């Protein structure tokens, strides 16, 4: 298994800079993402990782040094971009008199669906699901500390637009909306893209249905 620290070989003190350094790191991250999605964080082996990425242990050690750091970087690669888009969209509507629940949901949902249809985005969602299913406290703490502020800001805007809801009730509803979005992003649902519908159109349809569904749930008395 992948250990929390890659300590079976010494970590090199330095590695010459080259044009291949970045592609190597990306190959490792891509391979790790796929292996974590398939086998979980503890089930993925170092041998599988190096074989899938086409690298040796020294390269993994150089770029990451530990399993925890590798897992964190897998998440940073996707979540930094996703939440950057979310926060940019929220900034345009937060606190505005004409903003609606649907506007806030669009800011939260649309960037996530764009990610899920971008390359291995749906694969990453399975990795995210693993993080919570396996109850990895270290990873959950990392996600909370680095990305919890995004959810808090969205929840604050929902609270502004839904002043009749108690804090506890609002948290329940937002949590269920997040679960529905995660399900839609994973690609496991019954509704699959038809052959005569483009990827872009299917994503738009998914967003429209999910926003209507989520808005109804949030605004329910």
PDB file of C-alpha atoms in Angstrom:
ATOM      1  CA  UNK A   1       0.000   0.000   0.000  1.00  0.00           C
ATOM      2  CA  UNK A   2       0.973   3.605  -0.324  1.00  0.00           C
ATOM      3  CA  UNK A   3       2.339   4.656   3.023  1.00  0.00           C
ATOM      4  CA  UNK A   4       1.710   8.026   4.607  1.00  0.00           C
ATOM      5  CA  UNK A   5       5.361   8.714   3.855  1.00  0.00           C
ATOM      6  CA  UNK A   6       7.270   7.453   0.820  1.00  0.00           C
ATOM      7  CA  UNK A   7      10.258   6.361   2.868  1.00  0.00           C
ATOM      8  CA  UNK A   8      11.456   3.225   1.074  1.00  0.00           C
ATOM      9  CA  UNK A   9      13.924   5.292  -0.937  1.00  0.00           C
ATOM     10  CA  UNK A  10      15.703   8.511   0.083  1.00  0.00           C
ATOM     11  CA  UNK A  11      14.294  11.712  -1.266  1.00  0.00           C
ATOM     12  CA  UNK A  12      16.801  13.404  -3.609  1.00  0.00           C
ATOM     13  CA  UNK A  13      18.176  16.699  -2.335  1.00  0.00           C
ATOM     14  CA  UNK A  14      17.552  18.426  -5.616  1.00  0.00           C
ATOM     15  CA  UNK A  15      16.434  17.738  -9.134  1.00  0.00           C
ATOM     16  CA  UNK A  16      17.605  19.758 -12.116  1.00  0.00           C
ATOM     17  CA  UNK A  17      14.938  22.005 -13.569  1.00  0.00           C
ATOM     18  CA  UNK A  18      13.721  20.816 -16.954  1.00  0.00           C
ATOM     19  CA  UNK A  19      10.774  21.150 -19.273  1.00  0.00           C
ATOM     20  CA  UNK A  20       9.670  17.643 -18.290  1.00  0.00           C
ATOM     21  CA  UNK A  21       9.230  18.452 -14.581  1.00  0.00           C
ATOM     22  CA  UNK A  22       5.687  19.793 -14.893  1.00  0.00           C
ATOM     23  CA  UNK A  23       4.393  17.033 -17.196  1.00  0.00           C
ATOM     24  CA  UNK A  24       5.869  14.464 -14.799  1.00  0.00           C
ATOM     25  CA  UNK A  25       4.010  15.991 -11.875  1.00  0.00           C
ATOM     26  CA  UNK A  26       0.795  16.081 -13.883  1.00  0.00           C
ATOM     27  CA  UNK A  27       1.187  12.427 -14.879  1.00  0.00           C
ATOM     28  CA  UNK A  28       1.575  11.456 -11.239  1.00  0.00           C
ATOM     29  CA  UNK A  29      -1.467  13.499 -10.214  1.00  0.00           C
ATOM     30  CA  UNK A  30      -3.575  12.057 -13.028  1.00  0.00           C
ATOM     31  CA  UNK A  31      -2.581   8.504 -12.188  1.00  0.00           C
ATOM     32  CA  UNK A  32      -3.174   9.069  -8.475  1.00  0.00           C
ATOM     33  CA  UNK A  33      -6.619  10.522  -9.140  1.00  0.00           C
ATOM     34  CA  UNK A  34      -7.651   7.463 -11.141  1.00  0.00           C
ATOM     35  CA  UNK A  35      -6.207   4.998  -8.625  1.00  0.00           C
ATOM     36  CA  UNK A  36      -7.810   6.750  -5.654  1.00  0.00           C
ATOM     37  CA  UNK A  37     -11.161   6.729  -7.466  1.00  0.00           C
ATOM     38  CA  UNK A  38     -10.886   2.994  -8.158  1.00  0.00           C
ATOM     39  CA  UNK A  39      -9.245   1.665  -5.004  1.00  0.00           C
ATOM     40  CA  UNK A  40      -9.514   4.343  -2.335  1.00  0.00           C
ATOM     41  CA  UNK A  41      -6.669   6.104  -0.575  1.00  0.00           C
ATOM     42  CA  UNK A  42      -5.431   3.084   1.340  1.00  0.00           C
ATOM     43  CA  UNK A  43      -6.083   0.550  -1.414  1.00  0.00           C
ATOM     44  CA  UNK A  44      -3.903   2.189  -4.084  1.00  0.00           C
ATOM     45  CA  UNK A  45      -0.379   0.804  -4.149  1.00  0.00           C
ATOM     46  CA  UNK A  46       2.865   2.601  -4.850  1.00  0.00           C
ATOM     47  CA  UNK A  47       3.663   0.055  -7.545  1.00  0.00           C
ATOM     48  CA  UNK A  48       0.368   0.849  -9.283  1.00  0.00           C
ATOM     49  CA  UNK A  49       1.068   4.563  -9.083  1.00  0.00           C
ATOM     50  CA  UNK A  50       4.560   4.469 -10.540  1.00  0.00           C
ATOM     51  CA  UNK A  51       3.488   2.059 -13.281  1.00  0.00           C
ATOM     52  CA  UNK A  52       0.442   4.119 -14.266  1.00  0.00           C
ATOM     53  CA  UNK A  53       2.376   7.392 -14.276  1.00  0.00           C
ATOM     54  CA  UNK A  54       5.456   5.925 -15.974  1.00  0.00           C
ATOM     55  CA  UNK A  55       7.786   7.263 -13.280  1.00  0.00           C
ATOM     56  CA  UNK A  56      10.012   5.899 -10.533  1.00  0.00           C
ATOM     57  CA  UNK A  57       9.785   6.334  -6.782  1.00  0.00           C
ATOM     58  CA  UNK A  58      12.356   9.136  -6.797  1.00  0.00           C
ATOM     59  CA  UNK A  59      10.074  11.275  -8.964  1.00  0.00           C
ATOM     60  CA  UNK A  60       7.123  10.738  -6.618  1.00  0.00           C
ATOM     61  CA  UNK A  61       9.309  11.594  -3.637  1.00  0.00           C
ATOM     62  CA  UNK A  62      10.681  14.702  -5.314  1.00  0.00           C
ATOM     63  CA  UNK A  63       7.314  16.184  -6.229  1.00  0.00           C
ATOM     64  CA  UNK A  64       5.309  15.145  -3.161  1.00  0.00           C
ATOM     65  CA  UNK A  65       7.348  13.424  -0.470  1.00  0.00           C
ATOM     66  CA  UNK A  66       4.381  11.865   1.330  1.00  0.00           C
ATOM     67  CA  UNK A  67       1.043  10.306   0.598  1.00  0.00           C
ATOM     68  CA  UNK A  68      -0.789  13.061   2.456  1.00  0.00           C
ATOM     69  CA  UNK A  69       0.851  15.710   0.305  1.00  0.00           C
ATOM     70  CA  UNK A  70       0.036  13.787  -2.881  1.00  0.00           C
ATOM     71  CA  UNK A  71      -3.628  13.472  -1.883  1.00  0.00           C
ATOM     72  CA  UNK A  72      -3.782  17.170  -1.019  1.00  0.00           C
ATOM     73  CA  UNK A  73      -2.343  18.125  -4.402  1.00  0.00           C
ATOM     74  CA  UNK A  74      -4.888  15.916  -6.198  1.00  0.00           C
ATOM     75  CA  UNK A  75      -7.602  17.958  -4.508  1.00  0.00           C
ATOM     76  CA  UNK A  76      -5.903  21.332  -4.971  1.00  0.00           C
ATOM     77  CA  UNK A  77      -5.567  20.750  -8.700  1.00  0.00           C
ATOM     78  CA  UNK A  78      -9.342  20.594  -9.089  1.00  0.00           C
ATOM     79  CA  UNK A  79     -10.759  22.541  -6.166  1.00  0.00           C
ATOM     80  CA  UNK A  80      -8.652  25.702  -6.479  1.00  0.00           C
ATOM     81  CA  UNK A  81      -9.999  26.282  -9.967  1.00  0.00           C
ATOM     82  CA  UNK A  82     -13.557  25.224  -9.140  1.00  0.00           C
ATOM     83  CA  UNK A  83     -13.907  27.401  -6.070  1.00  0.00           C
ATOM     84  CA  UNK A  84     -12.187  30.317  -7.767  1.00  0.00           C
ATOM     85  CA  UNK A  85     -14.949  30.281 -10.385  1.00  0.00           C
ATOM     86  CA  UNK A  86     -17.623  29.868  -7.753  1.00  0.00           C
ATOM     87  CA  UNK A  87     -16.405  32.800  -5.680  1.00  0.00           C
ATOM     88  CA  UNK A  88     -16.089  35.042  -8.734  1.00  0.00           C
ATOM     89  CA  UNK A  89     -19.706  34.281  -9.666  1.00  0.00           C
ATOM     90  CA  UNK A  90     -20.914  34.778  -6.081  1.00  0.00           C
ATOM     91  CA  UNK A  91     -19.116  38.119  -5.794  1.00  0.00           C
ATOM     92  CA  UNK A  92     -21.252  39.521  -8.611  1.00  0.00           C
ATOM     93  CA  UNK A  93     -24.542  38.755  -6.851  1.00  0.00           C
ATOM     94  CA  UNK A  94     -23.888  38.560  -3.095  1.00  0.00           C
ATOM     95  CA  UNK A  95     -25.797  41.181  -1.173  1.00  0.00           C
ATOM     96  CA  UNK A  96     -27.469  42.591  -4.272  1.00  0.00           C
ATOM     97  CA  UNK A  97     -31.163  43.524  -3.879  1.00  0.00           C
ATOM     98  CA  UNK A  98     -32.179  41.757  -7.081  1.00  0.00           C
ATOM     99  CA  UNK A  99     -30.358  38.496  -6.402  1.00  0.00           C
ATOM    100  CA  UNK A 100     -32.435  35.330  -6.180  1.00  0.00           C
ATOM    101  CA  UNK A 101     -31.970  31.848  -4.775  1.00  0.00           C
ATOM    102  CA  UNK A 102     -31.661  30.640  -8.369  1.00  0.00           C
ATOM    103  CA  UNK A 103     -28.793  33.090  -8.987  1.00  0.00           C
ATOM    104  CA  UNK A 104     -26.864  31.813  -5.974  1.00  0.00           C
ATOM    105  CA  UNK A 105     -27.517  28.204  -6.935  1.00  0.00           C
ATOM    106  CA  UNK A 106     -26.263  28.884 -10.457  1.00  0.00           C
ATOM    107  CA  UNK A 107     -23.042  30.343  -9.044  1.00  0.00           C
ATOM    108  CA  UNK A 108     -22.608  27.193  -6.960  1.00  0.00           C
ATOM    109  CA  UNK A 109     -23.782  24.562  -9.433  1.00  0.00           C
ATOM    110  CA  UNK A 110     -22.729  25.652 -12.922  1.00  0.00           C
ATOM    111  CA  UNK A 111     -18.933  25.805 -12.273  1.00  0.00           C
ATOM    112  CA  UNK A 112     -19.131  22.364 -10.640  1.00  0.00           C
ATOM    113  CA  UNK A 113     -20.944  20.832 -13.607  1.00  0.00           C
ATOM    114  CA  UNK A 114     -18.419  22.418 -15.951  1.00  0.00           C
ATOM    115  CA  UNK A 115     -15.670  20.698 -13.971  1.00  0.00           C
ATOM    116  CA  UNK A 116     -17.459  17.353 -14.072  1.00  0.00           C
ATOM    117  CA  UNK A 117     -17.584  17.505 -17.881  1.00  0.00           C
ATOM    118  CA  UNK A 118     -13.983  18.669 -18.236  1.00  0.00           C
ATOM    119  CA  UNK A 119     -11.622  15.758 -18.820  1.00  0.00           C
ATOM    120  CA  UNK A 120     -11.604  13.528 -15.755  1.00  0.00           C
ATOM    121  CA  UNK A 121     -13.840  15.786 -13.688  1.00  0.00           C
ATOM    122  CA  UNK A 122     -16.387  13.038 -13.002  1.00  0.00           C
ATOM    123  CA  UNK A 123     -13.503  10.798 -11.918  1.00  0.00           C
ATOM    124  CA  UNK A 124     -12.447  13.416  -9.405  1.00  0.00           C
ATOM    125  CA  UNK A 125     -15.946  13.452  -7.949  1.00  0.00           C
ATOM    126  CA  UNK A 126     -15.542   9.780  -7.104  1.00  0.00           C
ATOM    127  CA  UNK A 127     -12.294  10.671  -5.348  1.00  0.00           C
ATOM    128  CA  UNK A 128     -14.128  13.368  -3.385  1.00  0.00           C
ATOM    129  CA  UNK A 129     -16.817  10.867  -2.424  1.00  0.00           C
ATOM    130  CA  UNK A 130     -14.096   8.487  -1.231  1.00  0.00           C
ATOM    131  CA  UNK A 131     -12.749  11.168   1.078  1.00  0.00           C
ATOM    132  CA  UNK A 132     -15.978  11.209   3.032  1.00  0.00           C
ATOM    133  CA  UNK A 133     -16.874   7.533   2.680  1.00  0.00           C
ATOM    134  CA  UNK A 134     -13.519   6.439   4.121  1.00  0.00           C
ATOM    135  CA  UNK A 135     -13.747   8.916   7.018  1.00  0.00           C
ATOM    136  CA  UNK A 136     -10.187  10.116   6.457  1.00  0.00           C
ATOM    137  CA  UNK A 137      -9.949  12.700   9.231  1.00  0.00           C
ATOM    138  CA  UNK A 138      -6.676  14.178   7.982  1.00  0.00           C
ATOM    139  CA  UNK A 139      -8.104  14.820   4.538  1.00  0.00           C
ATOM    140  CA  UNK A 140     -11.418  16.098   5.842  1.00  0.00           C
ATOM    141  CA  UNK A 141      -9.540  18.565   8.039  1.00  0.00           C
ATOM    142  CA  UNK A 142      -7.509  19.707   5.035  1.00  0.00           C
ATOM    143  CA  UNK A 143     -10.663  20.251   2.962  1.00  0.00           C
ATOM    144  CA  UNK A 144     -12.379  22.105   5.796  1.00  0.00           C
ATOM    145  CA  UNK A 145      -9.422  24.384   6.476  1.00  0.00           C
ATOM    146  CA  UNK A 146      -8.722  25.201   2.834  1.00  0.00           C
ATOM    147  CA  UNK A 147     -12.187  25.239   1.250  1.00  0.00           C
ATOM    148  CA  UNK A 148     -14.690  25.507   4.096  1.00  0.00           C
ATOM    149  CA  UNK A 149     -14.866  29.290   3.674  1.00  0.00           C
ATOM    150  CA  UNK A 150     -16.448  28.834   0.229  1.00  0.00           C
ATOM    151  CA  UNK A 151     -19.370  26.852   1.605  1.00  0.00           C
ATOM    152  CA  UNK A 152     -19.754  29.292   4.484  1.00  0.00           C
ATOM    153  CA  UNK A 153     -20.056  32.257   2.130  1.00  0.00           C
ATOM    154  CA  UNK A 154     -22.654  30.526  -0.030  1.00  0.00           C
ATOM    155  CA  UNK A 155     -24.581  29.473   3.058  1.00  0.00           C
ATOM    156  CA  UNK A 156     -24.509  33.059   4.342  1.00  0.00           C
ATOM    157  CA  UNK A 157     -26.045  34.264   1.079  1.00  0.00           C
ATOM    158  CA  UNK A 158     -28.721  31.579   1.232  1.00  0.00           C
ATOM    159  CA  UNK A 159     -29.454  32.687   4.804  1.00  0.00           C
ATOM    160  CA  UNK A 160     -29.850  36.300   3.656  1.00  0.00           C
ATOM    161  CA  UNK A 161     -32.388  35.270   1.042  1.00  0.00           C
ATOM    162  CA  UNK A 162     -34.184  32.777   3.308  1.00  0.00           C
ATOM    163  CA  UNK A 163     -34.515  34.616   6.634  1.00  0.00           C
ATOM    164  CA  UNK A 164     -37.466  32.435   7.665  1.00  0.00           C
ATOM    165  CA  UNK A 165     -35.310  29.312   7.972  1.00  0.00           C
ATOM    166  CA  UNK A 166     -33.537  28.405  11.190  1.00  0.00           C
ATOM    167  CA  UNK A 167     -29.785  27.871  10.998  1.00  0.00           C
ATOM    168  CA  UNK A 168     -30.178  24.138  11.535  1.00  0.00           C
ATOM    169  CA  UNK A 169     -32.866  23.778   8.860  1.00  0.00           C
ATOM    170  CA  UNK A 170     -30.820  25.791   6.381  1.00  0.00           C
ATOM    171  CA  UNK A 171     -27.768  23.595   6.957  1.00  0.00           C
ATOM    172  CA  UNK A 172     -29.855  20.474   6.342  1.00  0.00           C
ATOM    173  CA  UNK A 173     -31.167  21.828   3.072  1.00  0.00           C
ATOM    174  CA  UNK A 174     -27.820  23.115   1.801  1.00  0.00           C
ATOM    175  CA  UNK A 175     -26.222  19.771   2.659  1.00  0.00           C
ATOM    176  CA  UNK A 176     -28.880  17.916   0.646  1.00  0.00           C
ATOM    177  CA  UNK A 177     -28.392  20.279  -2.300  1.00  0.00           C
ATOM    178  CA  UNK A 178     -24.667  19.574  -2.175  1.00  0.00           C
ATOM    179  CA  UNK A 179     -25.379  15.848  -2.187  1.00  0.00           C
ATOM    180  CA  UNK A 180     -27.632  16.161  -5.228  1.00  0.00           C
ATOM    181  CA  UNK A 181     -24.940  18.137  -7.043  1.00  0.00           C
ATOM    182  CA  UNK A 182     -22.276  15.567  -6.188  1.00  0.00           C
ATOM    183  CA  UNK A 183     -24.524  12.826  -7.561  1.00  0.00           C
ATOM    184  CA  UNK A 184     -25.118  14.766 -10.781  1.00  0.00           C
ATOM    185  CA  UNK A 185     -21.395  15.390 -11.191  1.00  0.00           C
ATOM    186  CA  UNK A 186     -20.410  11.756 -10.666  1.00  0.00           C
ATOM    187  CA  UNK A 187     -22.259  10.550 -13.771  1.00  0.00           C
ATOM    188  CA  UNK A 188     -23.922   7.650 -11.926  1.00  0.00           C
ATOM    189  CA  UNK A 189     -27.489   8.904 -12.371  1.00  0.00           C
ATOM    190  CA  UNK A 190     -30.275   7.404 -14.462  1.00  0.00           C
ATOM    191  CA  UNK A 191     -30.289  10.376 -16.824  1.00  0.00           C
ATOM    192  CA  UNK A 192     -27.483   9.907 -19.322  1.00  0.00           C
ATOM    193  CA  UNK A 193     -26.656  12.068 -22.311  1.00  0.00           C
ATOM    194  CA  UNK A 194     -28.505  11.028 -25.461  1.00  0.00           C
ATOM    195  CA  UNK A 195     -26.497  10.411 -28.593  1.00  0.00           C
ATOM    196  CA  UNK A 196     -28.127  13.320 -30.411  1.00  0.00           C
ATOM    197  CA  UNK A 197     -27.494  15.796 -27.562  1.00  0.00           C
ATOM    198  CA  UNK A 198     -24.176  17.627 -27.324  1.00  0.00           C
ATOM    199  CA  UNK A 199     -22.116  17.575 -24.132  1.00  0.00           C
ATOM    200  CA  UNK A 200     -22.676  21.314 -23.725  1.00  0.00           C
ATOM    201  CA  UNK A 201     -26.453  21.003 -24.116  1.00  0.00           C
ATOM    202  CA  UNK A 202     -26.619  18.087 -21.698  1.00  0.00           C
ATOM    203  CA  UNK A 203     -24.704  20.090 -19.109  1.00  0.00           C
ATOM    204  CA  UNK A 204     -27.088  23.027 -19.538  1.00  0.00           C
ATOM    205  CA  UNK A 205     -30.104  20.755 -19.124  1.00  0.00           C
ATOM    206  CA  UNK A 206     -28.605  19.206 -16.003  1.00  0.00           C
ATOM    207  CA  UNK A 207     -27.949  22.636 -14.509  1.00  0.00           C
ATOM    208  CA  UNK A 208     -31.464  23.875 -15.270  1.00  0.00           C
ATOM    209  CA  UNK A 209     -33.150  20.836 -13.721  1.00  0.00           C
ATOM    210  CA  UNK A 210     -30.885  20.835 -10.676  1.00  0.00           C
ATOM    211  CA  UNK A 211     -31.307  24.562 -10.016  1.00  0.00           C
ATOM    212  CA  UNK A 212     -35.109  24.275 -10.211  1.00  0.00           C
ATOM    213  CA  UNK A 213     -35.115  21.227  -7.953  1.00  0.00           C
ATOM    214  CA  UNK A 214     -32.725  22.775  -5.411  1.00  0.00           C
ATOM    215  CA  UNK A 215     -34.542  26.107  -5.359  1.00  0.00           C
ATOM    216  CA  UNK A 216     -37.840  24.390  -4.627  1.00  0.00           C
ATOM    217  CA  UNK A 217     -36.259  22.463  -1.762  1.00  0.00           C
ATOM    218  CA  UNK A 218     -34.565  25.509  -0.266  1.00  0.00           C
ATOM    219  CA  UNK A 219     -37.683  27.686  -0.483  1.00  0.00           C
ATOM    220  CA  UNK A 220     -40.101  25.068   0.813  1.00  0.00           C
ATOM    221  CA  UNK A 221     -42.006  26.320   3.895  1.00  0.00           C
TER     222      UNK A 221
END
